[in-house]
Amino acid sequence: MISQWRLRAAFAARLSEMYGREVPAYTTLVDVSREVNEDVLRARGADAERLGSIGRVTAERHGAIRVGTPAELAQVARIFGALGMHPVGFYDLRDAAASAVPVVSTAFRPVDGEELARNPFRVFTSLLTPADPRFFDTGLRARLETFLAGRELFPPELLTLADRAEAEHGLPDEAAERFLQLAVSAFELSADPIDRAWYETLERVSAVAADIGGVRSTHINHLTPRVLDIDELYRRMTEHGIEMIDTVQGPPAWRGPDVLLRQTSFRALAEHRALRLPDGTVTQGALRVRFGEVEARGIALTREGRSLYDSLLGRIDERLARDPGAQRSEVARAVWEKHLPATEQELAERKLAYFTYEVVDERPRDGRRPPADLAALVSGGWLRATPIVYEDFLPRSAAGIFQSNLSGEGSRDNAREGIAYDAAWLSGAVGREVLDPFSLYEQQQNRSVDRVSRELGLR
Ligand code: OOG
Ligand code: NI
């Protein structure tokens, strides 16, 4: 019997192998990430592993896929459910991007600490929004929905095996092998010819819409390794002659603790695709949709920490608007230094970030009663605080990554009222509860606080 986490690890590894064959620059990205991680480990020692063991970080990947309908999303949820991955977080990218990105998203990932430590594989999954009249008029929406209703992304055998794996918490060897083969091939780039006229019709609205609704299959859009020094990685990729997008999305490089998530990517590459012309002939064309992303992860912020983060992004924008010649990274660093705590300790004390706590073996044992609050327990040598790593995504960064890799701006009619979607709506579409990331981190923190309180005899 192959357990769910082993299925997840095997799926991630095979997907990586497949994607490396399809997009050789991805292999360069993985190699350079590994080199950077080894160098950081040598330079910083144990400190480099504060946000995850080198074993976890080296194996860590997130993928991104895009689907067209709630029914397809519900099928995706069954496949990832087999791998012990649950939908977490609701991201609305329609308003986060200046260009036309008509999708709402969630991420499928393990939620339990032990499962994350075994293999943290996650997949950012976007759902097209044909009903949003800012992007699609009634005629195009109807054509798009008809097209999507007529395609099959996942063979029934794959879905049946997925349901069985989820119900039985794993699969026997042979069934596991079959499941993995079918699952990986469902995300391969299809060689079937694309109807060029239809693809271009959608592309005029949005390149993302064309990538999702212009073809009869889905594919992995990118597979992202985790790196311990993203600025160094950016420099080395550029030295390898690989064209990167302009910026690193998310928090700036600075001397204080890493928080949330920093991401960058190499530009989408032209890939050969078969195109069917209106007269029925098939020709070779090239499409630029898949790119290579890389990320560095930091500490998970609480709701208060997150609203501080969002307000700091606003401050950076304001300063840049006043001084358009300024360099974004420098403005951002100055804002960070002014407003964000420079130590983990202060992040914890101001309840801006999540930590887990453990009782220290060499704690004071002179009969004194331990103090009642966490900060005093840590500073008095009773407890050790360990940051909880951010396992999720950022809508503005996601929109920035989408946008930097789109060939055209697309079009949107902002005079029309968009349709409001939220986590509850998405839960209905997925057919499973979309979990709230803050609650997950909070539960993890609270469980550890309960445990140390019991151990120290505090109430
Ligand atoms: C997803 C873009 C966002 C991330 O890591 O934030 C993303 C996509 O291109 O489908 O991958
Ligand atoms: Ni990504």
GROMACS .gro file of N, CA and C and ligand atoms in nm, residues 62-64 124 222 224 263 291 293 295 393 401, ligand 2:
model
   37
   62HIS      N    1   0.604   2.424  -0.601
   62HIS     CA    2   0.460   2.442  -0.625
   62HIS      C    3   0.437   2.445  -0.774
   63GLY      N    4   0.323   2.392  -0.814
   63GLY     CA    5   0.285   2.395  -0.954
   63GLY      C    6   0.173   2.495  -0.973
   64ALA      N    7   0.143   2.529  -1.099
   64ALA     CA    8   0.026   2.613  -1.126
   64ALA      C    9  -0.050   2.552  -1.243
  124PHE      N   10  -0.113   2.592  -0.719
  124PHE     CA   11  -0.194   2.713  -0.734
  124PHE      C   12  -0.290   2.686  -0.851
  222HIS      N   13   0.363   2.618  -1.470
  222HIS     CA   14   0.501   2.628  -1.421
  222HIS      C   15   0.515   2.543  -1.297
  224THR      N   16   0.756   2.550  -0.950
  224THR     CA   17   0.841   2.649  -0.885
  224THR      C   18   0.926   2.589  -0.774
  263GLN      N   19   0.881   3.618  -0.496
  263GLN     CA   20   0.879   3.536  -0.618
  263GLN      C   21   0.932   3.613  -0.738
  291PHE      N   22   0.613   2.970  -1.809
  291PHE     CA   23   0.732   3.041  -1.763
  291PHE      C   24   0.796   2.964  -1.650
  293GLU      N   25   0.913   2.996  -1.265
  293GLU     CA   26   0.906   3.079  -1.145
  293GLU      C   27   0.993   3.018  -1.036
  295GLU      N   28   1.083   3.084  -0.591
  295GLU     CA   29   1.033   3.161  -0.476
  295GLU      C   30   1.118   3.138  -0.352
  393PHE      N   31  -0.004   3.190  -0.082
  393PHE     CA   32   0.033   3.277  -0.193
  393PHE      C   33  -0.012   3.420  -0.165
  401ILE      N   34   0.299   3.824  -1.142
  401ILE     CA   35   0.365   3.716  -1.216
  401ILE      C   36   0.287   3.686  -1.344
  461NI      NI   37   0.345   3.015  -0.905
   0.00000   0.00000   0.00000
